[in-house]
Short mmCIF file of C-alpha atoms in Angstrom, two decimals:
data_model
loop_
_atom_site.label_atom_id
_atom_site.label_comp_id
_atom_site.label_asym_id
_atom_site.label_seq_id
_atom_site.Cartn_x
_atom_site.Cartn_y
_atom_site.Cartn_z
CA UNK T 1 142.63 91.91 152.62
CA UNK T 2 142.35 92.42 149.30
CA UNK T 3 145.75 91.14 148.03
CA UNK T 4 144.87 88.06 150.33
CA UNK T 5 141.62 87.39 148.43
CA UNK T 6 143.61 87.68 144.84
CA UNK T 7 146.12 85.50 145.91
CA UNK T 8 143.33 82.83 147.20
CA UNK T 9 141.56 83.19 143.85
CA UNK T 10 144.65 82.78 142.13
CA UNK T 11 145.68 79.42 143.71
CA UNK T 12 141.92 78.24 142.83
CA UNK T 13 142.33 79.21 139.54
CA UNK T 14 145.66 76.91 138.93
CA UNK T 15 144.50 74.06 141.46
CA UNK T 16 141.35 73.43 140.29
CA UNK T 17 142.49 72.43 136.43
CA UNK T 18 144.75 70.52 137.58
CA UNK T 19 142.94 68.13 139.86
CA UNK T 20 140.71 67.59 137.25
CA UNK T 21 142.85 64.61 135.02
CA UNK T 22 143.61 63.35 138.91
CA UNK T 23 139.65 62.98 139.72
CA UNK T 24 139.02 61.32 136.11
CA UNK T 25 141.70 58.61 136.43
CA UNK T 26 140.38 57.81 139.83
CA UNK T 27 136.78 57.18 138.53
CA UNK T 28 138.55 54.71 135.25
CA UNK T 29 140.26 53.02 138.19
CA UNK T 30 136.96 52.40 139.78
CA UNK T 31 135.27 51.16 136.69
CA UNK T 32 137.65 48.81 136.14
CA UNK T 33 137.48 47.11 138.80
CA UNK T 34 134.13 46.74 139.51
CA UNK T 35 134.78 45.07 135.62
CA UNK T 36 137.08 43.00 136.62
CA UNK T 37 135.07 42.09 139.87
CA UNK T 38 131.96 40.99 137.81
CA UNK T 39 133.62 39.06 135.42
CA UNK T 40 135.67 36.87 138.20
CA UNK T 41 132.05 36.38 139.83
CA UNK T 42 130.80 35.25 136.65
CA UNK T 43 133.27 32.26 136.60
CA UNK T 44 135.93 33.82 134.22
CA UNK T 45 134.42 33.61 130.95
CA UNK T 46 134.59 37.23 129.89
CA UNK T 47 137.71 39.62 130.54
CA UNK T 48 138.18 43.13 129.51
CA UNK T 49 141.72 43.90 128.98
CA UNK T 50 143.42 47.17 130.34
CA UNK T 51 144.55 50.12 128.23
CA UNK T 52 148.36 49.36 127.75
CA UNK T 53 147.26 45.66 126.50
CA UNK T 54 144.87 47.23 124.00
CA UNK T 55 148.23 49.84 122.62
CA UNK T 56 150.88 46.80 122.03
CA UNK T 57 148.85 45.87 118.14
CA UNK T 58 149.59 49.46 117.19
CA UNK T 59 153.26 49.57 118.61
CA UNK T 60 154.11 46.39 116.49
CA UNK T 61 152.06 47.77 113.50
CA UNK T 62 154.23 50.88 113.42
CA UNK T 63 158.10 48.92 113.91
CA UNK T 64 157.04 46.73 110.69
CA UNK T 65 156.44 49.81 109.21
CA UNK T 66 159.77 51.29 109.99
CA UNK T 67 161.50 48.07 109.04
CA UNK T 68 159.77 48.05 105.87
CA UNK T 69 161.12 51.52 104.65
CA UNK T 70 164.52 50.67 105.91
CA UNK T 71 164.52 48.08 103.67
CA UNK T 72 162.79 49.54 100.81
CA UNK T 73 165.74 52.12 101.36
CA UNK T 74 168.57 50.17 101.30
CA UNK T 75 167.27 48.26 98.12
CA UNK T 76 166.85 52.02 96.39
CA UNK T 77 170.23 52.36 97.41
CA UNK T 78 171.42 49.55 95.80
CA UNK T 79 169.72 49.88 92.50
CA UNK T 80 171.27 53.37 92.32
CA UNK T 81 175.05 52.06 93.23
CA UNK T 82 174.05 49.57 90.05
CA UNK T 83 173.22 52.65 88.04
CA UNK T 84 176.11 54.53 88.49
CA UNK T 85 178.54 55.42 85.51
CA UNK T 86 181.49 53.13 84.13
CA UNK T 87 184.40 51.48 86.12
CA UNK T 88 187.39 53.15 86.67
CA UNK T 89 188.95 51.34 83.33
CA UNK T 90 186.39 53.97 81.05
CA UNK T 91 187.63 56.43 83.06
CA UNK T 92 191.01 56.49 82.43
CA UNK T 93 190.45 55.48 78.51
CA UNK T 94 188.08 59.07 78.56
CA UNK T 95 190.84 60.81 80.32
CA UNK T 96 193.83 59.34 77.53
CA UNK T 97 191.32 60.57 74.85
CA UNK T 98 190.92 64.11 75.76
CA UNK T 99 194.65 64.16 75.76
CA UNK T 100 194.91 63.02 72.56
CA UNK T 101 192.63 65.77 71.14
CA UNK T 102 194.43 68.54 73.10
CA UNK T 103 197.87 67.56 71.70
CA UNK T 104 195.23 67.63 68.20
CA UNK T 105 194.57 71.07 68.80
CA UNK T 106 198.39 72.32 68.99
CA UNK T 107 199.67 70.73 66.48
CA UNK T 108 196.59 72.11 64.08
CA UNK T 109 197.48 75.67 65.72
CA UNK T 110 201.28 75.34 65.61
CA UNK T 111 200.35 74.85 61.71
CA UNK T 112 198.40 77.70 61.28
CA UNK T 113 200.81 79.71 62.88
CA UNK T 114 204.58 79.14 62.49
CA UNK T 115 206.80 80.66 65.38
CA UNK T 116 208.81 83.55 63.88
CA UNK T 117 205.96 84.96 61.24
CA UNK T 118 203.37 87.16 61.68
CA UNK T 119 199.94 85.57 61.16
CA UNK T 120 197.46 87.08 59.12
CA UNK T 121 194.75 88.35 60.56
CA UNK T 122 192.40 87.29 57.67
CA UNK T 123 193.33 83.90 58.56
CA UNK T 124 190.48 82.30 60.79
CA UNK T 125 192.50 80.34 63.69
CA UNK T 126 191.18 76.67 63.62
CA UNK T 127 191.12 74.78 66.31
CA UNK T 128 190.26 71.12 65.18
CA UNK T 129 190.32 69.36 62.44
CA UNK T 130 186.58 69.86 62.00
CA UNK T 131 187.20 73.26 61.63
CA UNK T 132 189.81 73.04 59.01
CA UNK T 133 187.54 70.87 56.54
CA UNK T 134 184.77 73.32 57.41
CA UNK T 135 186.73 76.61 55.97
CA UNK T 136 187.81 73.76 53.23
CA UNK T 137 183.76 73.15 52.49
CA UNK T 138 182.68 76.88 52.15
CA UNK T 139 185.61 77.62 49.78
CA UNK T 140 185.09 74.72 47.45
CA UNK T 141 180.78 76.24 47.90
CA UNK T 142 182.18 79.86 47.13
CA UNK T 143 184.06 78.78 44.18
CA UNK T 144 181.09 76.53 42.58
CA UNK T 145 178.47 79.50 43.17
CA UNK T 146 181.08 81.59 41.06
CA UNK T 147 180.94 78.67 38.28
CA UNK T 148 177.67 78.72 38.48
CA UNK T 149 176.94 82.53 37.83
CA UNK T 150 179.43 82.19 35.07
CA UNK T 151 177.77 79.69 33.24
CA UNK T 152 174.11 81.35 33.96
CA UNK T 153 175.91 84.67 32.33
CA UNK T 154 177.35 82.45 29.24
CA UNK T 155 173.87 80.52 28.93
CA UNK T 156 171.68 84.15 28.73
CA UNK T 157 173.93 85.14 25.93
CA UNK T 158 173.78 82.34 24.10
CA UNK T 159 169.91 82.70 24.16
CA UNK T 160 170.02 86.77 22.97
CA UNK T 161 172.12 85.45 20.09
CA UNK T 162 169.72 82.67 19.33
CA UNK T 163 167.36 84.99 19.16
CA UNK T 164 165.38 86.20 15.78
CA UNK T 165 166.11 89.67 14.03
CA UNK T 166 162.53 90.94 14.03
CA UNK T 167 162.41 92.28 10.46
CA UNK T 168 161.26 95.55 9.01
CA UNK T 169 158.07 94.29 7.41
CA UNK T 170 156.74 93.21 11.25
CA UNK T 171 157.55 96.60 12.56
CA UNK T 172 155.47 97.92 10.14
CA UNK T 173 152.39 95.59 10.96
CA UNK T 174 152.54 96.81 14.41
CA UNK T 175 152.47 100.27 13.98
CA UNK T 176 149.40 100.06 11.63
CA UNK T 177 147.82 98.09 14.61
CA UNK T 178 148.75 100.61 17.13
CA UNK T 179 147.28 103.26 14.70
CA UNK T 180 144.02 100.78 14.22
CA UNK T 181 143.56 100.76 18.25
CA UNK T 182 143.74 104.41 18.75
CA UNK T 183 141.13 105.03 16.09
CA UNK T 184 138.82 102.37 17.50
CA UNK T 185 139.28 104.54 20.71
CA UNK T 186 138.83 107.63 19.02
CA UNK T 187 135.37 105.79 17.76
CA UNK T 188 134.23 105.40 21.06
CA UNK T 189 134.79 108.18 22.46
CA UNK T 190 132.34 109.88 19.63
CA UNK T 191 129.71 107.21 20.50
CA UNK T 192 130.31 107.92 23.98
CA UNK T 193 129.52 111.58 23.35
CA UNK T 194 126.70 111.21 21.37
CA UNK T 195 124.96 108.95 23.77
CA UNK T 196 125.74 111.65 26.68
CA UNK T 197 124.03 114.31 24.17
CA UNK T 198 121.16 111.92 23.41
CA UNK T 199 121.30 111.11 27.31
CA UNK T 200 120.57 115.06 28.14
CA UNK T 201 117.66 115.40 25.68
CA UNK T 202 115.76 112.73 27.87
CA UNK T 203 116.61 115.09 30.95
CA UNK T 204 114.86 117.97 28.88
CA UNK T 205 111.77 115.77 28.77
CA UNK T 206 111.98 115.00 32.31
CA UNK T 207 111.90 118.92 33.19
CA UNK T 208 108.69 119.07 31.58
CA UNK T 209 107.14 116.11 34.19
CA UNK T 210 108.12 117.80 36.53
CA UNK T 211 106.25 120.72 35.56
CA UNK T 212 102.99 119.22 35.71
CA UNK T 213 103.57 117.21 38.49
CA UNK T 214 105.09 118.30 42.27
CA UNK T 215 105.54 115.91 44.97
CA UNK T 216 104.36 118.77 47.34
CA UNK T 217 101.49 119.53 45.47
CA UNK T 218 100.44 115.76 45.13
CA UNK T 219 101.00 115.30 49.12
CA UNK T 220 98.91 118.13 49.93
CA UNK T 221 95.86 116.68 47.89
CA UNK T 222 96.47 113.17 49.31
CA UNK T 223 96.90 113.61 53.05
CA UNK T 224 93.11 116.04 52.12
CA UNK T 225 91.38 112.86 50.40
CA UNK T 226 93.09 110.25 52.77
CA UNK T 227 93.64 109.31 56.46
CA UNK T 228 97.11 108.84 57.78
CA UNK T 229 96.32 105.30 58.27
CA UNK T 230 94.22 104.37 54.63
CA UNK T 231 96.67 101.37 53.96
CA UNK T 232 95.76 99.26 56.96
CA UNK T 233 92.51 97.96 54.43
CA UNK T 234 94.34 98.21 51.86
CA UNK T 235 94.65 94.94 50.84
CA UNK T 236 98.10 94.85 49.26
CA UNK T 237 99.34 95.17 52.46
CA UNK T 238 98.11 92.33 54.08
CA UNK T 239 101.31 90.57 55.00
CA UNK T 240 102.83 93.41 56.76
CA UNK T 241 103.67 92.73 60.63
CA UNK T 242 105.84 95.51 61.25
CA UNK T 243 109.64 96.40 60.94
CA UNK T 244 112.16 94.21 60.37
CA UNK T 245 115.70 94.72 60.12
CA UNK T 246 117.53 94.02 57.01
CA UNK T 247 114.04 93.78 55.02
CA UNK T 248 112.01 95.91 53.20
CA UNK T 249 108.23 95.52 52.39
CA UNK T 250 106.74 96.51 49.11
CA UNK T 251 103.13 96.60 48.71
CA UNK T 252 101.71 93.52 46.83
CA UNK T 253 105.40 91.81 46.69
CA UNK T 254 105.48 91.55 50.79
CA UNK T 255 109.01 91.56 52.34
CA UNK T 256 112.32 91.41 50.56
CA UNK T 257 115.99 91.40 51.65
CA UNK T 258 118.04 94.64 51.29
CA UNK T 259 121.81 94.24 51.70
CA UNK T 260 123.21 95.84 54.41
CA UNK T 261 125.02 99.13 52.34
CA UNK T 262 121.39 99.70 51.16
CA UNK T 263 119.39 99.20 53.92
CA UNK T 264 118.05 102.60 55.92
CA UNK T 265 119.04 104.89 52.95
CA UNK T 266 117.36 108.03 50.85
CA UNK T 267 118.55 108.54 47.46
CA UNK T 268 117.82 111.89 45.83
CA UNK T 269 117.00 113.49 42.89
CA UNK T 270 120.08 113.22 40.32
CA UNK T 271 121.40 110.35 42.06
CA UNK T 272 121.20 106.35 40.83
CA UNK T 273 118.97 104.26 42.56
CA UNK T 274 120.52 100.70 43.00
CA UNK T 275 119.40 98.13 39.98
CA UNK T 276 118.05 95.64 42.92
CA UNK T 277 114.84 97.82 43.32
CA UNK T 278 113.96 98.06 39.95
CA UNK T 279 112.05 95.01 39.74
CA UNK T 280 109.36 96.93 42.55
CA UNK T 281 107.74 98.41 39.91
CA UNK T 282 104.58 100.50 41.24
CA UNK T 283 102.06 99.69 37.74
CA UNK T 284 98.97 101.04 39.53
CA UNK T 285 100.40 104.38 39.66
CA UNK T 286 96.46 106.26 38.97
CA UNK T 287 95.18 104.39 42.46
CA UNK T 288 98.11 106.59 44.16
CA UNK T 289 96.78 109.84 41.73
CA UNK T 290 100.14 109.67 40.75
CA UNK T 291 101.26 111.01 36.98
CA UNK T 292 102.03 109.42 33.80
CA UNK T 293 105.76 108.50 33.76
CA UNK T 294 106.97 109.51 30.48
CA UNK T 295 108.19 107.07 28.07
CA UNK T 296 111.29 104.66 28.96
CA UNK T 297 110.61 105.87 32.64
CA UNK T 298 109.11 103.72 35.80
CA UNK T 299 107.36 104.45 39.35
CA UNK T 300 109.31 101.89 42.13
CA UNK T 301 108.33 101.65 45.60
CA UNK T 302 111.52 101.13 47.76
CA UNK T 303 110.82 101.03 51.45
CA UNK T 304 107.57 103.93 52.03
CA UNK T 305 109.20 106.08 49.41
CA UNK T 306 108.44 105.86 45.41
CA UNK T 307 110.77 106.97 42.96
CA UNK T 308 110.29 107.90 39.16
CA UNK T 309 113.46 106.09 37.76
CA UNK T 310 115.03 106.17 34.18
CA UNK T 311 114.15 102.28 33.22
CA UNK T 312 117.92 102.42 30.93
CA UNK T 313 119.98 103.34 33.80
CA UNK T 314 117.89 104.22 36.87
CA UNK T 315 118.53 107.75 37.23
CA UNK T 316 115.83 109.63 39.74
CA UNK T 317 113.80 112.16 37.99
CA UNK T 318 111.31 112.57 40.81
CA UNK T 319 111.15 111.69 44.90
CA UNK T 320 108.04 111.09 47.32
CA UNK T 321 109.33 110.20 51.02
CA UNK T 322 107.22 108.92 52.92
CA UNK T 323 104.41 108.01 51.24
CA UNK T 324 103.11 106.35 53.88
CA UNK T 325 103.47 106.36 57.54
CA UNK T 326 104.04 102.94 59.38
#
């Protein structure tokens, strides 16, 4: 029973698909008649054609199309028969050429090489004639290059022997002026002494500021006296709005460019400070209770740090970081 069912559904399955197109053309068939049928009651007038009528425009459409590329074929055929190389008559002239240069080629070698003697095996083995006035070029090059040199060698002793004798009475003149130079040098190496000696008495004098005066000490007494914040009235620095990068701010000169090697560095005691702070001089050093900078000497404000700089050559005799806190 079962297998009967299966089969049944089977059959179904393929029958009913296929009746489908069948049931469709019947119902076109239908339509198209009751068309026709109308428009032969209306007295002719209007007829709708049937399907194949409607497909003949296309069909011809298409064989124009294929007779079109058949002919734009055979004319591309044509134009490339027209193209093609000589006639036969250049061939044969191309052909009687090459054999001329081949019979070219063994005479040239039968030349180079006589039958019955060893050749030399310096001897390059042309095979042209181009190749034979080739070797002929770089020999006649080789032998004017060795001209050449000899006449360069001829023309530089020509110009030793034109040449003057420098005479005694010169040599003398410059060995008094190479014993002038190395006293001048010996000069300035004195001076150069005597400034370092003169240089190290003004250090002497800067060990006694810093006897009466400490950075600790003077930090100690300020922070007492002073809030961490005292320079937000002050009013030298009214144009400060913070940190900026690359730029320094000085109080009462406002914000200056530092280039970037300088910028975010200390500098100690002993070192140099750069000459491009110098000009931040700090003059109202008592409003600070800072000390009197001893003569030739100068308080500079670079960054929130003040230094007590040699005005001659900007050595740092004293430090304060941080003066104030941002």
């Amino acid at each position: 029973m079962k297998r009967t069912l299966m089969m049944a559904a089977a059959v179904a399955a393929f029958a009913v698909p296929a009746a489908a197109p069948l049931t469709a053309l019947a119902q076109d068939g239908e339509r198209g008649g009751g068309r026709r049928g109308a428009a032969r009651q209306n007295g002719g007038e209007r007829i709708i054609p049937d399907a194949p009528v409607q497909a003949e425009a296309p069909r011809e459409r298409r064989e124009e199309r294929r007779e079109n590329r058949q002919e734009r074929r055979e004319e591309r055929r044509e134009s490339r028969q027209e193209a093609r190389p000589e006639p036969p008559q250049n061939r044969e002239q191309r052909q009687e050429n090459r054999q001329e240069r081949r019979e070219e080629r063994r005479e040239n070698r039968q030349e180079a090489r006589q039958p019955g003697t060893p050749r030399d095996p310096n001897q390059p083995l042309f095979r042209n004639n181009q190749d034979i006035l080739d070797a002929r070029a770089r020999e006649a090059r080789q032998q004017n290059r060795q001209e050449n040199r000899q006449d360069r060698r001829e023309e530089r002793r020509e110009r030793r022997d034109d040449r003057p004798h420098t005479p005694p009475q010169d040599r003398e003149e410059r060995r008094e002026n190479r014993q002038d130079r190395r006293e001048d040098r010996r000069e300035n190496r004195q001076d150069r002494r005597e400034d370092r000696r003169e240089n190290r008495q003004d250090r002497r004098e800067y060990r006694e500021f810093r006897q009466r005066f400490s950075s600790d000490s003077w930090r100690r007494d300020w922070n007492r006296s002073h809030r961490s914040d005292w320079w937000r009235n002050d009013r030298r620095f009214r144009g400060y709005n913070g940190l900026r990068i690359g730029f320094y701010f000085a109080p009462g000169y406002g914000y200056y460019q530092v280039p970037r090697n300088y910028w975010g560095q200390r500098y100690y005691e002993g070192q140099y400070l750069p000459s491009i702070f110098w000009r931040y001089q700090l003059n109202d050093w008592r409003t600070y209770g800072l000390g009197y900078p001893p003569e030739g000497t100068r308080w500079v404000l670079v960054d929130n740090h003040i230094y007590l700089i040699d005005a001659y050559d900007g050595y740092i005799i004293e430090v304060i970081y941080d003066a104030w806190r941002w």
